[in-house]
Amino acid sequence: MRKYDLVVIGAGPAGLTAGIYAGRFNLKTVVLEEAMPGGQVAMTHLIENYPGVAAESGARLTERMQKQMAEFGAELATDSVSAIESGENGLIVVGRSARYEARAIIVATGTGYRRLGVPGEDEFVGRGVSYCATCDGPFYKDLEVAVVGGGDSALQESLYLSGIASRVYIIHRRDEFRAVPVLAERVMNHDKIECICSHVVESIEGSFKGVERLNLKPVGDGEPRVLEVPGVFLFVGLKPKTEFLGELLEKDDRGFLVTNDEMKTRIRGVFAAGDCRTKPLRQVATAIGDGATAAYETERFLESNKW
Ligand code: NAP
């Protein structure tokens, strides 16, 4: 059994910040990540609203946070966590590769993409259906692609794709975008982006080669349309990566973890930070604030609570 003062689950901006702060508090800390550090942010081609950092790629920003965390002594380890249990001397984090004894835990697992749930989606994942423009965008050089969604992710990534594809169609179910106005204005005024509003994707069709067309259905009045594209990027929202916790911690009706302002959950010694918790705004800036608060509160908790 590996023993730590603090186990952080998830190495996105919240988890890495918690690691930086915990390292500076001299807490023996490990940050566990099941995939690539950075979470959703690592797949974002451009972060332009993180104060003091002008137009940085998510991957580069993550790299810098990781390096900073290592300098303060927190470890980063690859492991997929399946449960949190209580042990004799503290809490136990159950990973696929190891078990970790922890005096405190910060859950910073972030979010994953939501699936659209239409026929053809599963069949063509990796063959024209994508959830990551940074990863798959370059396959569509000088080709036409579609993006589904009307939030910040859909619009931000459409702008990125417009630099690669010959044309980007944004399919949105309403006639008004959810995204911030600055992004909405940019896509509306972009000569390579066309918005198909008040339509939804009914099905995705293709052949052994991959996606060939999308069947679009109008919401309300309007005509059905067939859009011939070899690629479709789906950005229809995010869901928290909190299933592994079962009923252990309180969740809201969408599965986000409920905390107080100190990032405390209902279990003593277990904190939550970043996009996986219930909050009004999910941004790098707010995830980082959560990570710092959670590490600070962990330090205070460990000072006054000896297991
Ligand atoms: P989001 O804000 O939840 O937007 C999801 C979009 O998908 C909405 O426009 C929604 O339509 C649409 N949608 C959902 N289900 C659908 C369905 N079944 N069929 C068709 N359309 C569907 O998700 P997000 O854009 O991924 O953003 C998530 C969070 O990350 C937000 O807090 C956002 O601000 C943040 N974020 C920030 C930045 C940035 O600051 N640069 C970049 C990316 C993400 P409706 O609008 O009709 O509900």
Tab-separated table of C-alpha atoms and ligand atoms in Angstrom:
chain	number	residue	atom	x	y	z
A	1	MET	CA	0.000	0.000	0.000
A	2	ARG	CA	1.368	3.428	-0.961
A	3	LYS	CA	0.875	6.084	1.718
A	4	TYR	CA	0.246	9.773	1.113
A	5	ASP	CA	-0.999	12.814	2.966
A	6	LEU	CA	-3.076	13.703	-0.079
A	7	VAL	CA	-4.263	11.809	-3.128
A	8	VAL	CA	-5.654	14.011	-5.896
A	9	ILE	CA	-7.779	12.171	-8.446
A	10	GLY	CA	-7.485	13.848	-11.841
A	11	ALA	CA	-4.732	15.942	-13.435
A	12	GLY	CA	-6.674	18.711	-15.142
A	13	PRO	CA	-6.137	22.345	-14.136
A	14	ALA	CA	-7.890	21.819	-10.760
A	15	GLY	CA	-5.896	18.691	-9.877
A	16	LEU	CA	-2.556	20.089	-11.021
A	17	THR	CA	-3.154	23.316	-9.088
A	18	ALA	CA	-4.037	21.295	-5.986
A	19	GLY	CA	-0.753	19.417	-6.530
A	20	ILE	CA	1.243	22.648	-6.801
A	21	TYR	CA	-0.284	24.064	-3.608
A	22	ALA	CA	-0.051	20.790	-1.671
A	23	GLY	CA	3.601	20.449	-2.698
A	24	ARG	CA	4.296	23.924	-1.344
A	25	PHE	CA	2.545	22.935	1.915
A	26	ASN	CA	4.987	20.000	2.121
A	27	LEU	CA	2.189	17.456	1.931
A	28	LYS	CA	3.234	14.125	0.493
A	29	THR	CA	1.000	14.179	-2.570
A	30	VAL	CA	0.255	12.081	-5.607
A	31	VAL	CA	-1.976	13.179	-8.479
A	32	LEU	CA	-3.539	10.202	-10.263
A	33	GLU	CA	-4.544	10.496	-13.901
A	34	GLU	CA	-6.068	7.717	-15.965
A	35	ALA	CA	-5.256	9.222	-19.365
A	36	MET	CA	-3.435	12.311	-20.512
A	37	PRO	CA	-2.882	15.150	-17.999
A	38	GLY	CA	-4.891	18.279	-18.737
A	39	GLY	CA	-8.372	16.796	-19.139
A	40	GLN	CA	-10.680	18.730	-21.475
A	41	VAL	CA	-8.268	21.651	-21.517
A	42	ALA	CA	-5.480	19.596	-23.093
A	43	MET	CA	-7.788	19.075	-26.079
A	44	THR	CA	-8.587	22.776	-26.462
A	45	HIS	CA	-6.599	24.369	-29.235
A	46	LEU	CA	-6.658	27.875	-27.814
A	47	ILE	CA	-7.210	29.346	-24.349
A	48	GLU	CA	-7.622	33.082	-24.657
A	49	ASN	CA	-9.446	34.006	-21.460
A	50	TYR	CA	-6.990	32.791	-18.826
A	51	PRO	CA	-5.622	35.997	-17.276
A	52	GLY	CA	-2.018	36.823	-18.052
A	53	VAL	CA	-1.671	34.166	-20.733
A	54	ALA	CA	-2.397	35.400	-24.221
A	55	ALA	CA	-3.675	32.778	-26.673
A	56	GLU	CA	-2.031	29.641	-25.310
A	57	SER	CA	-2.808	26.091	-26.416
A	58	GLY	CA	-4.389	23.896	-23.742
A	59	ALA	CA	-1.636	21.320	-24.194
A	60	ARG	CA	1.115	23.878	-23.611
A	61	LEU	CA	-0.635	25.353	-20.563
A	62	THR	CA	-0.994	21.843	-19.103
A	63	GLU	CA	2.683	21.101	-19.725
A	64	ARG	CA	3.674	24.210	-17.793
A	65	MET	CA	1.380	23.351	-14.858
A	66	GLN	CA	2.784	19.815	-14.756
A	67	LYS	CA	6.360	21.082	-14.675
A	68	GLN	CA	5.507	23.566	-11.923
A	69	MET	CA	3.876	20.816	-9.867
A	70	ALA	CA	6.920	18.534	-10.236
A	71	GLU	CA	9.148	21.381	-9.028
A	72	PHE	CA	7.167	21.504	-5.781
A	73	GLY	CA	7.503	17.770	-5.254
A	74	ALA	CA	4.028	16.373	-5.932
A	75	GLU	CA	4.078	13.111	-7.889
A	76	LEU	CA	2.062	12.382	-11.006
A	77	ALA	CA	1.047	8.757	-11.573
A	78	THR	CA	-1.037	6.968	-14.186
A	79	ASP	CA	-3.871	5.028	-12.630
A	80	SER	CA	-7.599	4.678	-13.062
A	81	VAL	CA	-9.518	4.998	-9.795
A	82	SER	CA	-12.502	2.749	-9.248
A	83	ALA	CA	-13.498	3.580	-5.660
A	84	ILE	CA	-12.812	5.379	-2.411
A	85	GLU	CA	-12.997	3.249	0.728
A	86	SER	CA	-12.385	3.882	4.396
A	87	GLY	CA	-9.334	2.277	5.969
A	88	GLU	CA	-7.948	1.890	9.488
A	89	ASN	CA	-5.552	4.819	9.185
A	90	GLY	CA	-7.409	7.044	6.781
A	91	LEU	CA	-9.009	6.714	3.382
A	92	ILE	CA	-8.145	4.249	0.650
A	93	VAL	CA	-8.105	5.163	-3.013
A	94	VAL	CA	-8.552	2.034	-5.074
A	95	GLY	CA	-6.740	2.229	-8.404
A	96	ARG	CA	-6.412	-0.335	-11.149
A	97	SER	CA	-2.643	-0.533	-10.590
A	98	ALA	CA	-2.369	0.089	-6.852
A	99	ARG	CA	-4.124	1.022	-3.631
A	100	TYR	CA	-3.240	4.340	-2.014
A	101	GLU	CA	-3.690	5.214	1.637
A	102	ALA	CA	-4.574	8.886	1.989
A	103	ARG	CA	-5.120	11.215	4.911
A	104	ALA	CA	-7.176	13.370	2.532
A	105	ILE	CA	-8.489	13.169	-1.027
A	106	ILE	CA	-9.334	15.795	-3.613
A	107	VAL	CA	-11.607	14.588	-6.412
A	108	ALA	CA	-10.787	16.637	-9.512
A	109	THR	CA	-11.904	14.257	-12.229
A	110	GLY	CA	-13.453	16.894	-14.491
A	111	THR	CA	-15.853	16.072	-17.266
A	112	GLY	CA	-16.055	13.986	-20.402
A	113	TYR	CA	-17.990	14.677	-23.584
A	114	ARG	CA	-21.672	13.887	-23.866
A	115	ARG	CA	-22.798	11.694	-26.696
A	116	LEU	CA	-25.484	12.909	-29.059
A	117	GLY	CA	-27.263	9.555	-29.100
A	118	VAL	CA	-28.297	9.355	-32.748
A	119	PRO	CA	-28.104	6.398	-35.147
A	120	GLY	CA	-24.670	6.155	-36.741
A	121	GLU	CA	-22.820	7.925	-33.925
A	122	ASP	CA	-21.331	4.798	-32.347
A	123	GLU	CA	-20.741	3.114	-35.683
A	124	PHE	CA	-18.641	5.981	-37.047
A	125	VAL	CA	-16.656	7.041	-33.965
A	126	GLY	CA	-13.074	7.404	-35.183
A	127	ARG	CA	-14.262	7.179	-38.813
A	128	GLY	CA	-15.754	10.631	-39.165
A	129	VAL	CA	-17.440	11.159	-35.801
A	130	SER	CA	-15.158	13.020	-33.406
A	131	TYR	CA	-15.330	14.765	-30.026
A	132	CYS	CA	-11.940	16.475	-30.322
A	133	ALA	CA	-11.107	19.028	-33.004
A	134	THR	CA	-7.471	19.350	-31.935
A	135	CYS	CA	-6.997	15.582	-32.278
A	136	ASP	CA	-8.900	14.919	-35.502
A	137	GLY	CA	-9.258	18.311	-37.232
A	138	PRO	CA	-6.076	17.926	-39.311
A	139	PHE	CA	-7.639	14.918	-41.149
A	140	TYR	CA	-10.077	17.323	-42.826
A	141	LYS	CA	-7.693	19.664	-44.627
A	142	ASP	CA	-9.612	21.421	-47.422
A	143	LEU	CA	-12.705	19.276	-46.796
A	144	GLU	CA	-16.118	20.324	-45.466
A	145	VAL	CA	-16.998	19.379	-41.882
A	146	ALA	CA	-19.944	19.794	-39.531
A	147	VAL	CA	-19.965	20.791	-35.871
A	148	VAL	CA	-22.962	20.075	-33.635
A	149	GLY	CA	-23.757	22.316	-30.638
A	150	GLY	CA	-24.159	25.975	-29.808
A	151	GLY	CA	-22.033	26.365	-26.677
A	152	ASP	CA	-18.529	27.739	-26.169
A	153	SER	CA	-16.908	24.423	-27.134
A	154	ALA	CA	-18.762	24.121	-30.451
A	155	LEU	CA	-18.053	27.694	-31.500
A	156	GLN	CA	-14.452	27.839	-30.272
A	157	GLU	CA	-13.605	24.587	-32.026
A	158	SER	CA	-15.448	25.657	-35.213
A	159	LEU	CA	-13.142	28.651	-35.403
A	160	TYR	CA	-10.164	26.325	-35.078
A	161	LEU	CA	-11.542	23.970	-37.748
A	162	SER	CA	-12.135	26.892	-40.127
A	163	GLY	CA	-8.357	27.207	-40.387
A	164	ILE	CA	-8.128	23.636	-41.725
A	165	ALA	CA	-11.397	22.703	-43.448
A	166	SER	CA	-12.735	24.395	-46.575
A	167	ARG	CA	-16.104	24.970	-44.877
A	168	VAL	CA	-17.561	24.434	-41.403
A	169	TYR	CA	-21.296	23.968	-40.847
A	170	ILE	CA	-22.493	24.570	-37.291
A	171	ILE	CA	-25.710	22.694	-36.597
A	172	HIS	CA	-27.557	24.071	-33.592
A	173	ARG	CA	-30.990	23.129	-32.303
A	174	ARG	CA	-32.028	26.712	-31.468
A	175	ASP	CA	-31.754	30.028	-33.318
A	176	GLU	CA	-29.653	31.582	-30.563
A	177	PHE	CA	-26.265	30.408	-29.352
A	178	ARG	CA	-25.513	29.482	-25.755
A	179	ALA	CA	-21.874	30.556	-26.263
A	180	VAL	CA	-20.526	33.929	-25.144
A	181	PRO	CA	-21.394	36.754	-27.589
A	182	VAL	CA	-17.795	37.311	-28.660
A	183	LEU	CA	-17.615	33.765	-30.079
A	184	ALA	CA	-21.109	34.012	-31.599
A	185	GLU	CA	-20.143	37.208	-33.430
A	186	ARG	CA	-16.945	35.660	-34.744
A	187	VAL	CA	-18.655	32.607	-36.212
A	188	MET	CA	-21.565	34.623	-37.639
A	189	ASN	CA	-19.125	36.935	-39.442
A	190	HIS	CA	-16.773	34.199	-40.629
A	191	ASP	CA	-16.777	33.589	-44.372
A	192	LYS	CA	-15.903	29.869	-44.014
A	193	ILE	CA	-18.506	29.102	-41.318
A	194	GLU	CA	-22.175	28.565	-42.061
A	195	CYS	CA	-24.712	28.232	-39.233
A	196	ILE	CA	-27.621	25.855	-39.691
A	197	CYS	CA	-29.831	26.837	-36.792
A	198	SER	CA	-33.067	25.261	-35.555
A	199	HIS	CA	-32.005	21.861	-36.890
A	200	VAL	CA	-30.910	18.651	-35.210
A	201	VAL	CA	-28.991	15.689	-36.520
A	202	GLU	CA	-31.398	12.817	-36.993
A	203	SER	CA	-28.822	10.279	-38.158
A	204	ILE	CA	-25.272	9.919	-39.388
A	205	GLU	CA	-24.758	7.760	-42.457
A	206	GLY	CA	-21.804	6.508	-44.437
A	207	SER	CA	-20.034	3.468	-45.769
A	208	PHE	CA	-17.014	1.344	-44.911
A	209	LYS	CA	-14.928	4.441	-45.745
A	210	GLY	CA	-16.561	6.460	-42.964
A	211	VAL	CA	-19.112	9.249	-42.560
A	212	GLU	CA	-20.657	10.497	-45.794
A	213	ARG	CA	-23.744	12.462	-44.803
A	214	LEU	CA	-25.874	13.824	-41.966
A	215	ASN	CA	-29.642	13.819	-42.080
A	216	LEU	CA	-30.928	17.005	-40.479
A	217	LYS	CA	-34.406	17.508	-39.114
A	218	PRO	CA	-35.904	20.968	-38.565
A	219	VAL	CA	-37.007	22.008	-35.086
A	220	GLY	CA	-40.414	23.550	-35.770
A	221	ASP	CA	-40.895	24.956	-39.259
A	222	GLY	CA	-38.280	24.383	-41.897
A	223	GLU	CA	-37.156	21.745	-44.325
A	224	PRO	CA	-35.192	18.570	-43.639
A	225	ARG	CA	-31.681	18.746	-45.077
A	226	VAL	CA	-28.990	16.306	-46.067
A	227	LEU	CA	-25.476	17.531	-45.439
A	228	GLU	CA	-22.749	15.712	-47.365
A	229	VAL	CA	-19.680	15.847	-45.126
A	230	PRO	CA	-16.949	13.326	-44.309
A	231	GLY	CA	-16.602	14.502	-40.714
A	232	VAL	CA	-18.762	15.657	-37.822
A	233	PHE	CA	-17.545	17.048	-34.504
A	234	LEU	CA	-19.949	16.720	-31.587
A	235	PHE	CA	-19.857	19.315	-28.789
A	236	VAL	CA	-23.218	18.872	-27.080
A	237	GLY	CA	-22.115	19.357	-23.505
A	238	LEU	CA	-20.129	17.684	-20.816
A	239	LYS	CA	-20.883	15.118	-18.158
A	240	PRO	CA	-18.991	14.766	-14.877
A	241	LYS	CA	-16.653	11.840	-14.367
A	242	THR	CA	-18.150	10.883	-11.043
A	243	GLU	CA	-19.777	7.496	-11.735
A	244	PHE	CA	-16.958	5.634	-9.976
A	245	LEU	CA	-18.029	7.221	-6.669
A	246	GLY	CA	-21.450	5.603	-6.700
A	247	GLU	CA	-23.549	7.049	-3.885
A	248	LEU	CA	-20.560	7.867	-1.657
A	249	LEU	CA	-20.689	11.645	-2.201
A	250	GLU	CA	-23.666	13.906	-2.706
A	251	LYS	CA	-24.374	14.677	-6.360
A	252	ASP	CA	-26.813	17.006	-8.108
A	253	ASP	CA	-29.359	15.677	-10.598
A	254	ARG	CA	-26.743	15.736	-13.401
A	255	GLY	CA	-24.097	13.892	-11.383
A	256	PHE	CA	-21.924	16.883	-10.420
A	257	LEU	CA	-20.499	16.737	-6.875
A	258	VAL	CA	-21.994	18.998	-4.251
A	259	THR	CA	-19.483	20.889	-2.086
A	260	ASN	CA	-19.479	23.945	0.114
A	261	ASP	CA	-17.319	27.010	-0.605
A	262	GLU	CA	-14.374	25.260	1.025
A	263	MET	CA	-14.639	22.412	-1.506
A	264	LYS	CA	-15.682	20.014	1.260
A	265	THR	CA	-17.957	17.103	0.399
A	266	ARG	CA	-20.133	15.331	2.938
A	267	ILE	CA	-17.284	12.890	3.729
A	268	ARG	CA	-14.654	14.087	6.177
A	269	GLY	CA	-11.308	14.497	4.430
A	270	VAL	CA	-12.747	14.264	0.912
A	271	PHE	CA	-12.801	17.448	-1.151
A	272	ALA	CA	-13.885	18.088	-4.744
A	273	ALA	CA	-12.540	20.713	-7.145
A	274	GLY	CA	-12.961	21.866	-10.724
A	275	ASP	CA	-15.500	20.987	-13.390
A	276	CYS	CA	-16.710	17.797	-11.666
A	277	ARG	CA	-18.450	19.816	-8.956
A	278	THR	CA	-21.682	21.800	-9.057
A	279	LYS	CA	-20.814	25.402	-9.942
A	280	PRO	CA	-22.058	28.223	-12.152
A	281	LEU	CA	-18.996	28.650	-14.387
A	282	ARG	CA	-16.626	26.022	-15.780
A	283	GLN	CA	-13.426	27.657	-16.976
A	284	VAL	CA	-9.690	27.101	-16.466
A	285	ALA	CA	-9.700	30.152	-14.185
A	286	THR	CA	-12.431	28.750	-11.918
A	287	ALA	CA	-10.918	25.232	-11.862
A	288	ILE	CA	-7.642	26.681	-10.696
A	289	GLY	CA	-9.350	28.642	-7.924
A	290	ASP	CA	-11.069	25.451	-6.782
A	291	GLY	CA	-7.798	23.502	-6.811
A	292	ALA	CA	-6.045	26.127	-4.702
A	293	THR	CA	-8.933	26.313	-2.208
A	294	ALA	CA	-9.182	22.534	-1.916
A	295	ALA	CA	-5.438	22.186	-1.208
A	296	TYR	CA	-5.556	25.004	1.340
A	297	GLU	CA	-8.547	23.433	3.106
A	298	THR	CA	-6.837	20.037	3.001
A	299	GLU	CA	-3.821	21.479	4.755
A	300	ARG	CA	-6.066	23.014	7.437
A	301	PHE	CA	-7.965	19.754	7.800
A	302	LEU	CA	-4.778	17.707	8.201
A	303	GLU	CA	-3.417	20.174	10.781
A	304	SER	CA	-6.448	19.729	13.011
A	305	ASN	CA	-7.430	16.104	12.282
A	306	LYS	CA	-4.997	13.318	12.963
A	307	TRP	CA	-6.163	9.924	11.745
B	1	NAP	P1	-22.666	23.537	-23.132
B	1	NAP	O1	-22.382	24.934	-22.748
B	1	NAP	O2	-23.475	22.684	-22.227
B	1	NAP	O3	-23.342	23.571	-24.578
B	1	NAP	C1	-23.818	22.397	-25.172
B	1	NAP	C2	-24.511	22.763	-26.478
B	1	NAP	O4	-24.983	21.558	-27.081
B	1	NAP	C3	-25.724	23.685	-26.285
B	1	NAP	O5	-25.752	24.653	-27.273
B	1	NAP	C4	-26.906	22.720	-26.396
B	1	NAP	O6	-28.037	23.321	-26.962
B	1	NAP	C5	-26.369	21.681	-27.356
B	1	NAP	N1	-26.995	20.386	-27.145
B	1	NAP	C6	-27.071	19.658	-25.996
B	1	NAP	N2	-27.722	18.496	-26.203
B	1	NAP	C7	-28.057	18.481	-27.512
B	1	NAP	C8	-28.747	17.568	-28.325
B	1	NAP	N3	-29.209	16.397	-27.842
B	1	NAP	N4	-28.923	17.865	-29.639
B	1	NAP	C9	-28.458	19.035	-30.127
B	1	NAP	N5	-27.795	19.947	-29.415
B	1	NAP	C10	-27.595	19.674	-28.113
B	1	NAP	O7	-21.306	22.690	-23.381
B	1	NAP	P2	-19.847	23.198	-23.845
B	1	NAP	O8	-19.941	24.119	-24.992
B	1	NAP	O9	-19.029	21.957	-23.985
B	1	NAP	O10	-19.328	24.015	-22.589
B	1	NAP	C11	-19.252	23.378	-21.307
B	1	NAP	C12	-18.652	24.346	-20.291
B	1	NAP	O11	-17.285	24.617	-20.627
B	1	NAP	C13	-19.370	25.678	-20.285
B	1	NAP	O12	-19.407	26.129	-18.967
B	1	NAP	C14	-18.486	26.560	-21.128
B	1	NAP	O13	-18.580	27.934	-20.808
B	1	NAP	C15	-17.105	26.012	-20.813
B	1	NAP	N6	-16.186	26.267	-21.952
B	1	NAP	C16	-15.566	27.463	-21.994
B	1	NAP	C17	-14.732	27.766	-23.057
B	1	NAP	C18	-14.055	29.093	-23.090
B	1	NAP	O14	-14.180	29.861	-22.174
B	1	NAP	N7	-13.334	29.435	-24.128
B	1	NAP	C19	-14.535	26.864	-24.098
B	1	NAP	C20	-15.208	25.648	-24.031
B	1	NAP	C21	-16.056	25.360	-22.970
B	1	NAP	P3	-28.898	24.425	-26.139
B	1	NAP	O15	-28.076	25.664	-26.165
B	1	NAP	O16	-30.160	24.499	-26.895
B	1	NAP	O17	-29.074	23.847	-24.762
